[in-house]
PDB file of C-alpha atoms in Angstrom:
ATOM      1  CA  UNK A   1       1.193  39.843  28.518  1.00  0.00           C
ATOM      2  CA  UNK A   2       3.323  36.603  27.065  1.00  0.00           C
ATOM      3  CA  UNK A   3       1.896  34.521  25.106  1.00  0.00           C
ATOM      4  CA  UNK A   4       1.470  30.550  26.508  1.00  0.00           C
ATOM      5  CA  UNK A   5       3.435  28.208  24.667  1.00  0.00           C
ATOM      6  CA  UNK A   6       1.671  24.498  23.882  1.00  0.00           C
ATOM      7  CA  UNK A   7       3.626  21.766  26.032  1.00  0.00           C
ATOM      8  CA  UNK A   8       4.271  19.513  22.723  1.00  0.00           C
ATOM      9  CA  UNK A   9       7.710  21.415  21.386  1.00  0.00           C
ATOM     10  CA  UNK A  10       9.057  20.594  18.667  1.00  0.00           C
ATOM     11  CA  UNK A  11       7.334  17.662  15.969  1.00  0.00           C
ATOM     12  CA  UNK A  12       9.867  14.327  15.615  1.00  0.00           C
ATOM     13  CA  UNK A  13      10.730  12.695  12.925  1.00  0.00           C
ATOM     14  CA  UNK A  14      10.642   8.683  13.496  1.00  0.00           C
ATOM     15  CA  UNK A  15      11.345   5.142  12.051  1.00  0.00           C
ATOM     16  CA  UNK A  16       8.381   2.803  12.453  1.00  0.00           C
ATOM     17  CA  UNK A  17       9.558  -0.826  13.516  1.00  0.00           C
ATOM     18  CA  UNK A  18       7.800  -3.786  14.821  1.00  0.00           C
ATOM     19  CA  UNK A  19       7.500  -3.259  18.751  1.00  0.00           C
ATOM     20  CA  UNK A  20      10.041   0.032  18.971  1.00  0.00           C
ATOM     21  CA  UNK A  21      10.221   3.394  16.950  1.00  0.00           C
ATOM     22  CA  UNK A  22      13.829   5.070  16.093  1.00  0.00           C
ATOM     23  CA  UNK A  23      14.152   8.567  16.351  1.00  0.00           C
ATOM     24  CA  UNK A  24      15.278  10.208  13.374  1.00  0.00           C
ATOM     25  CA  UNK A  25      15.014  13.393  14.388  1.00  0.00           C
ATOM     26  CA  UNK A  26      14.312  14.828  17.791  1.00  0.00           C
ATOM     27  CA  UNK A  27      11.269  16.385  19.043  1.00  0.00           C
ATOM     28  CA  UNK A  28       8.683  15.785  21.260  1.00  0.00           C
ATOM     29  CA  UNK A  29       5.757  14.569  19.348  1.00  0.00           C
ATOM     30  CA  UNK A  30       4.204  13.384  16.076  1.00  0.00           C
ATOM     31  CA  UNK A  31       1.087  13.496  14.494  1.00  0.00           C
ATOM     32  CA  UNK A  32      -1.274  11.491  14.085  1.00  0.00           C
ATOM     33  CA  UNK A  33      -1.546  10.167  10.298  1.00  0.00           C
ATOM     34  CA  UNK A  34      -4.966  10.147  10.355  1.00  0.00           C
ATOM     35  CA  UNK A  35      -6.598  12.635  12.594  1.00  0.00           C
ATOM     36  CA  UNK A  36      -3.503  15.012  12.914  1.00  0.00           C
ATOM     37  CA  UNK A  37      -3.997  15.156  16.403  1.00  0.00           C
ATOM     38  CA  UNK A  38      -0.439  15.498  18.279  1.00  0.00           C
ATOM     39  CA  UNK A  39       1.075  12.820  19.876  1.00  0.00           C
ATOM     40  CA  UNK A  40       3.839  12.767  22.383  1.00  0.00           C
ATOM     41  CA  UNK A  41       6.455  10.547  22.250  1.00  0.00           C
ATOM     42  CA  UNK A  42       5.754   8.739  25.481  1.00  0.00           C
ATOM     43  CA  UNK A  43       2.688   8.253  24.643  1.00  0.00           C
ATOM     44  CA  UNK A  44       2.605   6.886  20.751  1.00  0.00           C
ATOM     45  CA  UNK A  45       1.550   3.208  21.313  1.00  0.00           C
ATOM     46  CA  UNK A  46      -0.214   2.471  17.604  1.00  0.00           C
ATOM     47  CA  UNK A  47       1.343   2.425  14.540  1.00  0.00           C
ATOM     48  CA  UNK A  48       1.132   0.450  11.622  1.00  0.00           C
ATOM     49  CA  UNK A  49       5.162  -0.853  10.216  1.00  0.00           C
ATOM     50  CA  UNK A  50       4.613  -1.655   6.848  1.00  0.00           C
ATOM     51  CA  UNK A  51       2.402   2.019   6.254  1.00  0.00           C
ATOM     52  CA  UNK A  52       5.084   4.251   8.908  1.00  0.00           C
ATOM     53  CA  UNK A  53       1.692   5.745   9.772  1.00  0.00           C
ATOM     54  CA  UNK A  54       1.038   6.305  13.670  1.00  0.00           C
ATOM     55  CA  UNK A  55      -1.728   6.341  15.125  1.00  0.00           C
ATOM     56  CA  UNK A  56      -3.361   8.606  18.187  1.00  0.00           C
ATOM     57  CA  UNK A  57      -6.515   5.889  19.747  1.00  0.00           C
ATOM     58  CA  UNK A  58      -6.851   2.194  19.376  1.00  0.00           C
ATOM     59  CA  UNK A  59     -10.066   3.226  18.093  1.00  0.00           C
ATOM     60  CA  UNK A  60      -7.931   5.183  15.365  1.00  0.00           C
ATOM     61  CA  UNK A  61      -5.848   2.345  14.709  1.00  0.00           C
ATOM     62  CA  UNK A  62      -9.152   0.113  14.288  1.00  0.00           C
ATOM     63  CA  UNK A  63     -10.911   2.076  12.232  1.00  0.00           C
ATOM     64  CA  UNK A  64      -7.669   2.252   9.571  1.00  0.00           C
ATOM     65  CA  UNK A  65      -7.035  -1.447   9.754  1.00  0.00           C
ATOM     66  CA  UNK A  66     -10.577  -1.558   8.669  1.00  0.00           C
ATOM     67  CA  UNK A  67     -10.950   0.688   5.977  1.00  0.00           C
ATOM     68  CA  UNK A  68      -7.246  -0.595   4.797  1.00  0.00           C
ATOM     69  CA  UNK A  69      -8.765  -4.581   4.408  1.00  0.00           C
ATOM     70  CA  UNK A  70     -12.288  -3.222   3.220  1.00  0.00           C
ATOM     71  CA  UNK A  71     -14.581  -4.331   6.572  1.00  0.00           C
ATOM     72  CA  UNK A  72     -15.762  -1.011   6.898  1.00  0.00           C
ATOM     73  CA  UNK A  73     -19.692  -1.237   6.046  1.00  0.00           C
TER      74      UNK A  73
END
């Protein structure tokens, strides 16, 4: 019986820039900074520059930007 391999591969190593990402090193995902929850490459669309943390939801992204500039009650 073999084993299944996960479809994310390897984890990448990335720069965070305003409206692109550079890839470091190759792989095909990240992980979230604040959930840990992988994220493929294709698919990263939140991050936050200044931070280089990415993130996997808006909702994620929201909730950090929130907590970050103290509007979380």
């Amino acid at each position: 019986r073999k084993l299944k391999m996960n479809n994310f591969g390897t984890k990448a190593e990335i720069v965070l820039n305003h409206g692109h990402f550079q890839v470091k090193t190759p792989g095909d995902f990240v992980e979230c900074s604040i959930t840990g929850e992988k994220i493929t490459l294709e698919n990263l669309k939140y991050w936050n520059v200044e931070l280089q943390e990415v993130y996997a939801s808006p909702e994620v992204a929201l909730n950090r930007y929130k907590e970050l500039n103290g509007l979380n009650k």
